[in-house]
Short mmCIF file of C-alpha atoms in Angstrom, two decimals:
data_model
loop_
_atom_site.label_atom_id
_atom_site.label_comp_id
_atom_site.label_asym_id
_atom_site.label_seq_id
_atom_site.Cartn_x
_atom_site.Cartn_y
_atom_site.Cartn_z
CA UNK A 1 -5.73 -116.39 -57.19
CA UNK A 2 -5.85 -118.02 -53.85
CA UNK A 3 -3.40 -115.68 -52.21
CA UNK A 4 -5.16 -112.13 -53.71
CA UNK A 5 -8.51 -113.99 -52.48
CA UNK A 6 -7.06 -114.71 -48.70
CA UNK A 7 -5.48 -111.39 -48.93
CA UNK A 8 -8.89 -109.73 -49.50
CA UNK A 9 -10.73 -111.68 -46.98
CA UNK A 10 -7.89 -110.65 -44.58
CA UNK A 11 -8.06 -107.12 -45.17
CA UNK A 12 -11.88 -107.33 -44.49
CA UNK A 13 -11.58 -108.62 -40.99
CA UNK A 14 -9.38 -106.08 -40.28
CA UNK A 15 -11.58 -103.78 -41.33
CA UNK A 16 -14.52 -105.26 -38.98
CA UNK A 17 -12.26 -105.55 -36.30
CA UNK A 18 -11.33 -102.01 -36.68
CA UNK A 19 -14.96 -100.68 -36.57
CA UNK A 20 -17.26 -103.52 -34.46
CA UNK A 21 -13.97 -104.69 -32.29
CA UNK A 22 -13.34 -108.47 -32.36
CA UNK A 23 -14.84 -111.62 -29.79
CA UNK A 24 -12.22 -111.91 -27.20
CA UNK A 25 -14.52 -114.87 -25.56
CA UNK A 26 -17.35 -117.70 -26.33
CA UNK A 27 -20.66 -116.00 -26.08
CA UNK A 28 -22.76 -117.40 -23.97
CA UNK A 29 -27.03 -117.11 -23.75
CA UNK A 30 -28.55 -114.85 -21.57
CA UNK A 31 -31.82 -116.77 -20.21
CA UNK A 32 -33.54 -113.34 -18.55
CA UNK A 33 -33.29 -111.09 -21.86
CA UNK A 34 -35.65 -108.65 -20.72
CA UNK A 35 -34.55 -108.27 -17.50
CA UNK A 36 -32.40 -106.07 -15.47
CA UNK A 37 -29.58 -107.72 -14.10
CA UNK A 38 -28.02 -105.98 -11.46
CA UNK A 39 -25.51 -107.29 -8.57
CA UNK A 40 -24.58 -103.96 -6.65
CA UNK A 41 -22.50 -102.62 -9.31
CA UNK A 42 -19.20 -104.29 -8.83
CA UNK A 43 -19.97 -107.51 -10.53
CA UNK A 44 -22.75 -108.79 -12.91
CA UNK A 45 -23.91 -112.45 -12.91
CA UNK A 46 -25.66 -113.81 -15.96
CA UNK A 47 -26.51 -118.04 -15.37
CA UNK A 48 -23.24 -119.40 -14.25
CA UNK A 49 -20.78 -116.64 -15.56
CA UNK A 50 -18.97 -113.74 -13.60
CA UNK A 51 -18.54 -110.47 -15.03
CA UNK A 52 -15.91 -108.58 -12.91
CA UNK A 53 -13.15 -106.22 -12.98
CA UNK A 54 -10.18 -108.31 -12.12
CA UNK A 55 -8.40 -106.18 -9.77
CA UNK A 56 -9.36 -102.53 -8.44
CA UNK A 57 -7.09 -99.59 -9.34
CA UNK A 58 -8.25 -96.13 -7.90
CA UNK A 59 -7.45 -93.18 -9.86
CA UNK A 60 -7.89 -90.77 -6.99
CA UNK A 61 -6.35 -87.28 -7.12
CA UNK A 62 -3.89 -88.65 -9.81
CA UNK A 63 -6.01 -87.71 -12.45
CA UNK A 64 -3.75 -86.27 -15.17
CA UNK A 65 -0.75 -88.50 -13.83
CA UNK A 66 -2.99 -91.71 -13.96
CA UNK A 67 -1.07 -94.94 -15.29
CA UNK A 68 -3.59 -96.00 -17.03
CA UNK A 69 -2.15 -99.00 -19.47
CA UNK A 70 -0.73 -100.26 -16.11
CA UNK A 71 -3.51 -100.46 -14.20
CA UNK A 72 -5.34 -102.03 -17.62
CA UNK A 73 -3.23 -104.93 -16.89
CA UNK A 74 -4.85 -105.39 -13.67
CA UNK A 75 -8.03 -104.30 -13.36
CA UNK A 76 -9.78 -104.83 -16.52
CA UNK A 77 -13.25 -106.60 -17.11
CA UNK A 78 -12.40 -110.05 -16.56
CA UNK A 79 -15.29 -113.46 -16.88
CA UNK A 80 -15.47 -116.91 -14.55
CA UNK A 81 -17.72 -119.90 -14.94
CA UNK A 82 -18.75 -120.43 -11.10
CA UNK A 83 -19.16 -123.75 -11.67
CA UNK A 84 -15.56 -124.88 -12.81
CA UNK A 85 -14.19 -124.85 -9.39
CA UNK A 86 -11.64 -123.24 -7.36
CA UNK A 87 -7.92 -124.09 -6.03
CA UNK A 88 -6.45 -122.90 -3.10
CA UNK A 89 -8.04 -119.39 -1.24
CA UNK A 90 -4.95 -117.63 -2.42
CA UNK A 91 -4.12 -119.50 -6.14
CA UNK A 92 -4.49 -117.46 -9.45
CA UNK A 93 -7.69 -118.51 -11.01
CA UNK A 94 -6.08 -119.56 -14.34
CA UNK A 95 -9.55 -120.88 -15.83
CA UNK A 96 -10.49 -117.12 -15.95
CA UNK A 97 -11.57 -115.03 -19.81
CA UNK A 98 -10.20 -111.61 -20.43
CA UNK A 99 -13.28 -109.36 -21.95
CA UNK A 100 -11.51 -106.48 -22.50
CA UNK A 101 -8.64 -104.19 -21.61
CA UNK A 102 -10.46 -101.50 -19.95
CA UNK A 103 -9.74 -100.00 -16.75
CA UNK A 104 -13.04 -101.03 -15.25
CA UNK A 105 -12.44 -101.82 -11.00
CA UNK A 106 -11.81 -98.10 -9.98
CA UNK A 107 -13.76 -95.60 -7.64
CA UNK A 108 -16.13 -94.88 -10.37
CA UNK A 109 -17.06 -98.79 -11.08
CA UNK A 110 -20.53 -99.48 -12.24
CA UNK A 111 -21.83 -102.98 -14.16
CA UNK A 112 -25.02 -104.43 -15.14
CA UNK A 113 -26.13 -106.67 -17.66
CA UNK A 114 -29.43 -105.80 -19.98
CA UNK A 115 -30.48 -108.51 -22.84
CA UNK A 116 -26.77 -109.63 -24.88
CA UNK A 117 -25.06 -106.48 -23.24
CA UNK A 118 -22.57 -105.69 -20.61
CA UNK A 119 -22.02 -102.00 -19.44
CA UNK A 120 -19.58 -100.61 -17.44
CA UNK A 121 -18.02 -97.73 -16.82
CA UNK A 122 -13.87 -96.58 -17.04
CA UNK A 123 -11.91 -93.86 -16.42
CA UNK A 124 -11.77 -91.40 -19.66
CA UNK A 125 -8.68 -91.36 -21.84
CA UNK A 126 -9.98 -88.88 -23.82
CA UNK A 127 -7.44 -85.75 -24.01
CA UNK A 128 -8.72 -82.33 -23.20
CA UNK A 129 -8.72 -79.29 -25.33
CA UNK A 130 -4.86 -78.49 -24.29
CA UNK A 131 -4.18 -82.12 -24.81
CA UNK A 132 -4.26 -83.19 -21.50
CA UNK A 133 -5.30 -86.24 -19.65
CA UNK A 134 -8.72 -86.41 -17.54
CA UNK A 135 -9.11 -89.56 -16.51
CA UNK A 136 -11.02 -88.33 -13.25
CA UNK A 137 -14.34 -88.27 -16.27
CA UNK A 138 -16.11 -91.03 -16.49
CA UNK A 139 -16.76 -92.88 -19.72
CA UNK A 140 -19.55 -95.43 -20.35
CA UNK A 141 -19.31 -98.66 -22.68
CA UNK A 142 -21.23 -101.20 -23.13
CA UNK A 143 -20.21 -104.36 -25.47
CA UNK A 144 -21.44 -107.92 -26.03
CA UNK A 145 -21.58 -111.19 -23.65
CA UNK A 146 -18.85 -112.62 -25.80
CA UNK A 147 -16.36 -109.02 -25.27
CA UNK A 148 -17.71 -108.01 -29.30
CA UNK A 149 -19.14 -104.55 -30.23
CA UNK A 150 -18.06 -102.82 -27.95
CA UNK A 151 -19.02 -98.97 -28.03
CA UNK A 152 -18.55 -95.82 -25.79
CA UNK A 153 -21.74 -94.18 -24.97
CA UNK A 154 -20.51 -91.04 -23.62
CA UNK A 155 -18.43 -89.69 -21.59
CA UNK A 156 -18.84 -86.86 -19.16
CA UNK A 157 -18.23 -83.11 -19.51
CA UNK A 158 -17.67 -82.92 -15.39
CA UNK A 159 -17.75 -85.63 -12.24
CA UNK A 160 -17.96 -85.28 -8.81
CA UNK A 161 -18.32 -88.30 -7.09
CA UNK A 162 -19.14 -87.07 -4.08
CA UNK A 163 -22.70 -86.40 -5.60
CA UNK A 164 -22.72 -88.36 -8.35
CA UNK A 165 -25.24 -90.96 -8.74
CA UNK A 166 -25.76 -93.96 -11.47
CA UNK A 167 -29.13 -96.27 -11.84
CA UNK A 168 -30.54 -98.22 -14.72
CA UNK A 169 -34.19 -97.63 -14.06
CA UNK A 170 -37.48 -98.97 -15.81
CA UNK A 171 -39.66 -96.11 -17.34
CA UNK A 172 -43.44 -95.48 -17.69
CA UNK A 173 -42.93 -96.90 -21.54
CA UNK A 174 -41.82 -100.01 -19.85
CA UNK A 175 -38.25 -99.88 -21.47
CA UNK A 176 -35.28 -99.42 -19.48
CA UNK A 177 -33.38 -96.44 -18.92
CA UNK A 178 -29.89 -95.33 -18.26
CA UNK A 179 -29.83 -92.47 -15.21
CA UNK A 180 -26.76 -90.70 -15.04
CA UNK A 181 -25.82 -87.56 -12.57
CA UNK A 182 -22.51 -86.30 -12.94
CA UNK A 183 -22.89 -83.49 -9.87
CA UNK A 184 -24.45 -81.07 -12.36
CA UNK A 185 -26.29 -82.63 -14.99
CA UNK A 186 -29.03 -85.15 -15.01
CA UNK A 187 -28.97 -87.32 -18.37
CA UNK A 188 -30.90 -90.39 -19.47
CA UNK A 189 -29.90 -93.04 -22.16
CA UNK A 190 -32.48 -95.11 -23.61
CA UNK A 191 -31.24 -98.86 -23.75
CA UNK A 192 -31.44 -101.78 -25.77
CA UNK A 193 -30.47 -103.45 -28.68
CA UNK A 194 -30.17 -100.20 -30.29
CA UNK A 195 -29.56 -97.15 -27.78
CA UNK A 196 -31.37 -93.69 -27.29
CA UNK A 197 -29.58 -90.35 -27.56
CA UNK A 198 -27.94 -88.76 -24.31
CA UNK A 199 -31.33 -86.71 -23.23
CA UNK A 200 -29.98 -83.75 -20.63
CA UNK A 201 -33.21 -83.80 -18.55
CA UNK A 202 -31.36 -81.25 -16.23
CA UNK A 203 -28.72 -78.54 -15.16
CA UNK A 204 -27.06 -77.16 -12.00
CA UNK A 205 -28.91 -79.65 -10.23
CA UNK A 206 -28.34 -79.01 -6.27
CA UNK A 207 -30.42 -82.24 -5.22
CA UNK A 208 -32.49 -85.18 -6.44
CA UNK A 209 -33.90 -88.99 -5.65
CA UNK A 210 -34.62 -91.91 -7.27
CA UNK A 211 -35.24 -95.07 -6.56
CA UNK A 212 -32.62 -98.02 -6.09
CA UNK A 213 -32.91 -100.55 -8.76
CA UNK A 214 -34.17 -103.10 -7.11
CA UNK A 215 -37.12 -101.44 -5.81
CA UNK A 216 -40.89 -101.91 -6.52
CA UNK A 217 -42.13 -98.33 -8.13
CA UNK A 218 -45.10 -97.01 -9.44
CA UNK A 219 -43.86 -93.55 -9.55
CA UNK A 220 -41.71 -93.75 -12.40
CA UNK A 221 -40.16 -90.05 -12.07
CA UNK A 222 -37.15 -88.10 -10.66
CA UNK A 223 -37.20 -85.60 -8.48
CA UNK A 224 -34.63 -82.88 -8.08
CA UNK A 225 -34.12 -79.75 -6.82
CA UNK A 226 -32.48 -76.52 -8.88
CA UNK A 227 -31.64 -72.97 -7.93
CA UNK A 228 -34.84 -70.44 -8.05
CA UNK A 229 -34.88 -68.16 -10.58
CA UNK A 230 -34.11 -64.82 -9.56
CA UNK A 231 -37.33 -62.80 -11.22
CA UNK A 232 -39.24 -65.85 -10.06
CA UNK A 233 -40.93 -63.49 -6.39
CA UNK A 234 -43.81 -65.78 -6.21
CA UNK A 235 -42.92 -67.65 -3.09
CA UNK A 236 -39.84 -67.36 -0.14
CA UNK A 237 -38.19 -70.81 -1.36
CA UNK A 238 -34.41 -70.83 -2.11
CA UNK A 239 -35.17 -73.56 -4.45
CA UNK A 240 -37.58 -74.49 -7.20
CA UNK A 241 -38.19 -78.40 -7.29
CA UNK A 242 -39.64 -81.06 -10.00
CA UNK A 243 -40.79 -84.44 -11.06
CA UNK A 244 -39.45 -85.77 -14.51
CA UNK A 245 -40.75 -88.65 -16.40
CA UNK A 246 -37.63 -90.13 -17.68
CA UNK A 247 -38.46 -91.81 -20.33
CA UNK A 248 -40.97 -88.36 -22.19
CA UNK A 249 -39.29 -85.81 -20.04
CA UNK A 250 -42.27 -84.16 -18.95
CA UNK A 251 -41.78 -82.39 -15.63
CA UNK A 252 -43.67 -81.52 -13.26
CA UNK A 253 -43.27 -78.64 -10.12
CA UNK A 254 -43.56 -78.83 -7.00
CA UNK A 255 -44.85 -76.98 -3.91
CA UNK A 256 -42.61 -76.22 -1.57
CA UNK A 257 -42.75 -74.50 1.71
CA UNK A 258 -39.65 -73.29 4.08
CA UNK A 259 -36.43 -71.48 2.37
CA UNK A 260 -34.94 -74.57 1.65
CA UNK A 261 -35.84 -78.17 0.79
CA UNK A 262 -33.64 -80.84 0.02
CA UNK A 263 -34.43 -84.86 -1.11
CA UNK A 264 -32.12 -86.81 0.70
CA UNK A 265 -33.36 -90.29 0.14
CA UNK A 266 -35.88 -92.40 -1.68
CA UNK A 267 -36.67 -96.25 -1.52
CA UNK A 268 -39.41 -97.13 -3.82
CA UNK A 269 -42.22 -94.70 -3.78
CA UNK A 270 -41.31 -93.02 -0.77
CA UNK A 271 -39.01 -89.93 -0.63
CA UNK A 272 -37.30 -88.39 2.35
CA UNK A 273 -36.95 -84.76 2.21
CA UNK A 274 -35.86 -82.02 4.44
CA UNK A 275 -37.49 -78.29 4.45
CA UNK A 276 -36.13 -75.67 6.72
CA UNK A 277 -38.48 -73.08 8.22
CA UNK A 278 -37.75 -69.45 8.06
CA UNK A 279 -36.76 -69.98 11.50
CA UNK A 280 -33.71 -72.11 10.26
CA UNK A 281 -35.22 -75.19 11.95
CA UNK A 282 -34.62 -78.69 10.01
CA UNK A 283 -36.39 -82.25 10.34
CA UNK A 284 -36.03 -85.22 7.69
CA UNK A 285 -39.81 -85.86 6.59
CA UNK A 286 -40.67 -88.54 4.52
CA UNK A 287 -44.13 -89.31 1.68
CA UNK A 288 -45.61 -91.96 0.02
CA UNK A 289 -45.65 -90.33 -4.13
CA UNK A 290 -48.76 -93.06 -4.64
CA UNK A 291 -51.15 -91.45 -2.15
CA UNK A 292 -50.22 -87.83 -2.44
CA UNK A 293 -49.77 -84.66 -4.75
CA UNK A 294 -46.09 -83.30 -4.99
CA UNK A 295 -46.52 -80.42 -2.19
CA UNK A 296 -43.75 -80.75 0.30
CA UNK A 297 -44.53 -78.57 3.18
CA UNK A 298 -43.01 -80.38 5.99
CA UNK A 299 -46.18 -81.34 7.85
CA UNK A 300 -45.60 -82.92 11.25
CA UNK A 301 -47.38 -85.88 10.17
CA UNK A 302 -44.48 -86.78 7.49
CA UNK A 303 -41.66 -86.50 10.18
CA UNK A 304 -39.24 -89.37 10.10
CA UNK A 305 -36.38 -87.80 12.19
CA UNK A 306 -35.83 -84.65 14.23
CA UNK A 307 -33.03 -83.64 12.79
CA UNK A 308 -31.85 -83.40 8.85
CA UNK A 309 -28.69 -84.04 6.90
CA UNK A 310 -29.50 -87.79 6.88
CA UNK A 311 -28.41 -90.16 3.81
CA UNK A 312 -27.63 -93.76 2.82
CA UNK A 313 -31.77 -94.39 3.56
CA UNK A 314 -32.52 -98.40 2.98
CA UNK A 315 -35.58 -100.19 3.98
CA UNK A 316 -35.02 -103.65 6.29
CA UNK A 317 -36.97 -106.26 7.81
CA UNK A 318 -39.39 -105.25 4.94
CA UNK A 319 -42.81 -106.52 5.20
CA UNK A 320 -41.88 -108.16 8.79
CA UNK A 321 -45.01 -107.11 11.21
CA UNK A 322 -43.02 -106.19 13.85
CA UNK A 323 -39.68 -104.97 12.64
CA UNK A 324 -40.23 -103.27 9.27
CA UNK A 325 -38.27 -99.81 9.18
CA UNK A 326 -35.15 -98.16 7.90
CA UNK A 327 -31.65 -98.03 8.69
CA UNK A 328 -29.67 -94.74 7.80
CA UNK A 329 -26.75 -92.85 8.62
CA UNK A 330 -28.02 -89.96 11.18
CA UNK A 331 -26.93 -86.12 10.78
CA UNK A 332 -23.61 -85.28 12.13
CA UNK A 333 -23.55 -88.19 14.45
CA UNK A 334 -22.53 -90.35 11.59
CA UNK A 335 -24.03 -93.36 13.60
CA UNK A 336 -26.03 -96.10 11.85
CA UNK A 337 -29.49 -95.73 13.09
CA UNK A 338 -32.15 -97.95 12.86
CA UNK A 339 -36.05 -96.92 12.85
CA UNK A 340 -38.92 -99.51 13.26
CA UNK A 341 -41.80 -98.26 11.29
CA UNK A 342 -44.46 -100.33 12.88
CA UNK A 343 -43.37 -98.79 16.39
CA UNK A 344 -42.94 -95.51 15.43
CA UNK A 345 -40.70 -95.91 18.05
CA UNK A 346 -37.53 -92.72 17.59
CA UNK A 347 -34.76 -94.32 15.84
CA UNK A 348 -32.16 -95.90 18.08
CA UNK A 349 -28.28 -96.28 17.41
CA UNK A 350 -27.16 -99.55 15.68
CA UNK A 351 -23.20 -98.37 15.17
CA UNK A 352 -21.54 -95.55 16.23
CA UNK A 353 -19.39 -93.78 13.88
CA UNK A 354 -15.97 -95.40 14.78
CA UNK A 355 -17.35 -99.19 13.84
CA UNK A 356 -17.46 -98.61 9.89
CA UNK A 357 -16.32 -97.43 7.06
CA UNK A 358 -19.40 -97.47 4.55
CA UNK A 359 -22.64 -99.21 4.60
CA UNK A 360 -22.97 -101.96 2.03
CA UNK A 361 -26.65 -103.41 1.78
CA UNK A 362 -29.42 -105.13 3.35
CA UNK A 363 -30.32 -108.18 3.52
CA UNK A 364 -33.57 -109.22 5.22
CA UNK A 365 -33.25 -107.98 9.02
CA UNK A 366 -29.03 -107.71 8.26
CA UNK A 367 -27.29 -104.63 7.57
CA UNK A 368 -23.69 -105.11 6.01
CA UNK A 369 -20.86 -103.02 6.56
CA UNK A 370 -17.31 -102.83 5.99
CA UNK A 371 -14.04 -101.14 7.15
CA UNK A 372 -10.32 -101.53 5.92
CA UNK A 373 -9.90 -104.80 7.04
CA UNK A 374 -13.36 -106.56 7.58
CA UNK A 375 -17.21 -106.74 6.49
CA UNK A 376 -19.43 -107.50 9.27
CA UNK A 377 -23.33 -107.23 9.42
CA UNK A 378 -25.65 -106.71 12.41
CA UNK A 379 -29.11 -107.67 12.98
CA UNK A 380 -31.72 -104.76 13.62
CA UNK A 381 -33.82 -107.56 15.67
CA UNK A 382 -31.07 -108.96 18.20
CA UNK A 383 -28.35 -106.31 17.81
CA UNK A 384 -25.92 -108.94 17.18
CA UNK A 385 -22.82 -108.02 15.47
CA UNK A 386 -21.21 -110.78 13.20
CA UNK A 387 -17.96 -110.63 11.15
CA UNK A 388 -18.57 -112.03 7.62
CA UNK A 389 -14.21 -111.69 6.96
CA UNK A 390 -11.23 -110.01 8.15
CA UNK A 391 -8.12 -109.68 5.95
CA UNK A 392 -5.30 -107.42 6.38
CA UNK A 393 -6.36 -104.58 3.90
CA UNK A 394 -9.84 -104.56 1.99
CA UNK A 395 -11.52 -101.68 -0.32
CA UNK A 396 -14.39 -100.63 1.79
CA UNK A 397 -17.33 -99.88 0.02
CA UNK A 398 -16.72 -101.57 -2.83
CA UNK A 399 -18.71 -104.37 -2.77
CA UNK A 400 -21.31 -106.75 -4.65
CA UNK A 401 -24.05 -109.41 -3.68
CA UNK A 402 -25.22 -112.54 -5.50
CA UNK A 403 -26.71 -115.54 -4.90
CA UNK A 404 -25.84 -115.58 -0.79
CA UNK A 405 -21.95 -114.61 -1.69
CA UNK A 406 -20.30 -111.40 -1.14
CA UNK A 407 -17.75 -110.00 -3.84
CA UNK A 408 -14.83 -107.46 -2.56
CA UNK A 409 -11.50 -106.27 -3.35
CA UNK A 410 -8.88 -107.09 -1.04
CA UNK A 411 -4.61 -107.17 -1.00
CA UNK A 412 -2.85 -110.63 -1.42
CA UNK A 413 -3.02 -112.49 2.35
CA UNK A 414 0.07 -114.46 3.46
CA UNK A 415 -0.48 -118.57 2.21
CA UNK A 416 1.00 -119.87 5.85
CA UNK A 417 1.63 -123.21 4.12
CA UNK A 418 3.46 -121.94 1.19
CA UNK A 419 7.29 -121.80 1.63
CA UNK A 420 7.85 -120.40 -1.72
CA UNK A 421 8.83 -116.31 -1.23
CA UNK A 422 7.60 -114.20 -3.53
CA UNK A 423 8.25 -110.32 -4.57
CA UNK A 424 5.50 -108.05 -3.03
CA UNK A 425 1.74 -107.82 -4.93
CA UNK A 426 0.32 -104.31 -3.77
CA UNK A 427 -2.53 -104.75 -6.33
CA UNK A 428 -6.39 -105.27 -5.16
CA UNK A 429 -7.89 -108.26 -6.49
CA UNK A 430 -11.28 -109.76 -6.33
CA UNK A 431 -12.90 -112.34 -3.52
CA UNK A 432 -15.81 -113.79 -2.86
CA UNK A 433 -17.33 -114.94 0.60
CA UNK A 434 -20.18 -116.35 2.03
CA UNK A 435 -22.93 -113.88 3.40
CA UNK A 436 -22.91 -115.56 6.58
CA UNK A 437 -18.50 -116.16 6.43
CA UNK A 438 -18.92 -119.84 6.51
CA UNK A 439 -16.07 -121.21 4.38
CA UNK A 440 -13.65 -118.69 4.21
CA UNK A 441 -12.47 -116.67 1.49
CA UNK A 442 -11.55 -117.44 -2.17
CA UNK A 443 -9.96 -115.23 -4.79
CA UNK A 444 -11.44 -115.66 -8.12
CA UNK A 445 -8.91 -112.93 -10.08
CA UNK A 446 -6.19 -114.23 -12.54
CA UNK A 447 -2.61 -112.76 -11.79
CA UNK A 448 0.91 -113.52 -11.74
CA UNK A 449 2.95 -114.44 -8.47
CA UNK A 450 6.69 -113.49 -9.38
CA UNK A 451 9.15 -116.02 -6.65
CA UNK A 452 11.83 -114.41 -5.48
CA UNK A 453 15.36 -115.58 -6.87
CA UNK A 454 18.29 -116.54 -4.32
CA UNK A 455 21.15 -115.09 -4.55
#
């Protein structure tokens, strides 16, 4: 009787496990449950724990050819308790909690933490219709603190991540929202304990803004631009262009004047925009949604720069009387330029194109960047350039920000002191550093080193 009663009880969690998955850690208690937590992307801190991808993996042009179980083993969604401790800059962190076997640290990462939920993104391993791999799609998960429940949200019909954008944004019902744009289509997700439907709130979408989400907004709507219609005579505009309430999907047009217009930036209630003239001539203009109606003309008193094509817009020194502005990457200079809003000085040159690779964030009167082998940051008050860490090959761009450390992906360095040889690591693992590069670098990821055997 025992045995049949064991066996049953067996055959149940199986059955569980098969549809609800299985905790692969302890939970642990999230203490902000109705708040966003967001750390850049790359990472997601909740109290003292670490949610990271272990190692980074990029899937590139492979696409169909993607090793995808191999890469698993690396750069899946891997947990730390900061306050355990560390060993040596360059030892295995042993003390670390496998979440799940997802290939999470790739070009497409995303992370953030909402009530008892991580979510992430991976590359697809759904097979096409000619059974063929497309791992260049991007699915969405989310599961539990403790690695339980997890579930695919959905994955994408197309990507193009050189347009693509992700947030998780509050709406106008007060609930958070998922904001996905693929290159094409703009969808939302409702989130929670139990999720919304995928709502398509648009199609062939040529441009749009939103805000960051960290920002203070009032305006709780996306704008985006779409191809006119082609009966639509009514006015000389290339483009038709809308507000949407993401959370009831009402919409709203626009006015637009010029052939073209284009949103290039927002940052809280203010959106940058450019409108050509039937002249062909562009500027970068910029409003405040709070104190006006949605007509973007391109009035000369909503210039922000003479010349358009401008992206990467982030406010600095915000709230600082005399140094409150943006920084931005200008037209097809490339150069990091730096505007000081209480001035109205014209924006001046903070890096030319050859000092960095991508621009990371800001932080107070700081703007981080990185290259190959270093992130730096230089103040828009003194000028003064700073390097933060240099190691020998680093994923630029890839980077997160929490509690005054900096979280990156970076190749094995040479140990100096260690004798021991061991066989080459060409895998990107995770580090951490201070935001001012006091104290070096540690690695937090869990791997293997493999010594080399003498002959």
């Amino acid at each position: 009787m025992k045995k049949k009663f064991f066996k049953i009880i067996g055959f149940m969690c199986l059955a569980i496990f098969a549809f609800t998955g299985c905790a692969t850690v302890s939970n642990i208690s999230n203490d902000k449950p109705n708040e966003l937590i967001f750390n850049g992307g790359q990472i997601a801190q909740v109290g003292d724990y670490l949610y990271y991808a272990n190692g980074y993996t990029a899937v590139g042009s492979a696409d169909k050819d993607f090793a995808y179980d191999k890469s698993a083993g690396v750069s899946y969604l891997n947990r730390i308790n900061l306050t355990n401790g560390f060993g040596k800059p360059l030892d295995p962190q042993k003390n670390t909690e496998k979440v799940n076997s997802k290939v999470v640290g790739y070009e497409n990462q995303y992370m953030f933490v909402l009530g008892d939920f991580v979510y992430f993104t991976s590359a697809n391993t759904h097979k096409t219709s000619s059974l063929e791999n497309a791992y260049n799609l991007v699915s969405f998960f989310r599961c539990r603190l403790n690695g339980d429940n997890m579930e695919e949200i959905f994955t994408s019909n197309t990507f193009d991540s050189s347009k693509s954008q992700f947030r998780v944004l509050k709406g106008s019902d007060e609930k958070y929202y998922f904001i996905v744009f693929d290159g094409k289509e703009l969808s939302s997700i409702r989130l929670g304990d139990s999720l919304g439907g995928r709502e398509v709130i648009a199609t062939e979408v040529q441009s749009l803004t939103m805000p960051d989400e960290k920002d203070n907004y009032t305006v709780k709507e996306i704008l985006y631009t779409v191809k006119k219609a082609e009966e639509d005579t009514s006015t000389s505009s290339e483009v038709e262009a809308y507000s949407v309430d993401y959370a009831t999907g009402e919409k709203k047009k626009a006015t637009l004047a010029g052939t073209t217009t284009t949103f290039v930036g927002r940052q809280g209630d203010i959106v940058f925009y450019t409108n050509s003239t039937t002249a062909g001539a562009y500027q970068t203009y910029y409003k405040d949604l709070t104190k006006s109606s949605l007509v973007f003309s391109g009035d000369q008193t909503e210039v922000f720069y003479d010349t358009a094509s401008i992206k990467n817009i982030k406010a600095i020194s915000k709230n600082d009387p005399l140094y409150a502005g943006y920084v931005f990457i200008g037209g097809n200079s490339n150069s990091v330029m730096y505007k000081n809003m209480v001035t109205g000085s014209t924006a001046e040159k903070l890096l030319d194109k050859e000092s960095y690779s991508d621009i990371l964030f800001v932080d107070g009167d700081h703007v981080y960047y990185s290259t190959s082998t270093g992130i730096y940051r230089v103040s828009v008050k003194n000028r003064e350039l700073e390097t933060i860490v240099e190691m020998k090959d680093i994923v630029s761009g890839k980077c997160s920000y929490s509690n005054d450390y900096i979280y990156f992906y970076a190749k094995l360095e040479e140990d100096k002191n260690d004798e021991t040889k061991y066989e080459e690591d060409t895998n990107y693992y995770m580090y951490r550093v201070h935001n001012d590069g006091t104290g070096g670098y540690q690695i937090i990821s869990n791997f293997n080193r493999v010594e080399v055997k003498e002959d």
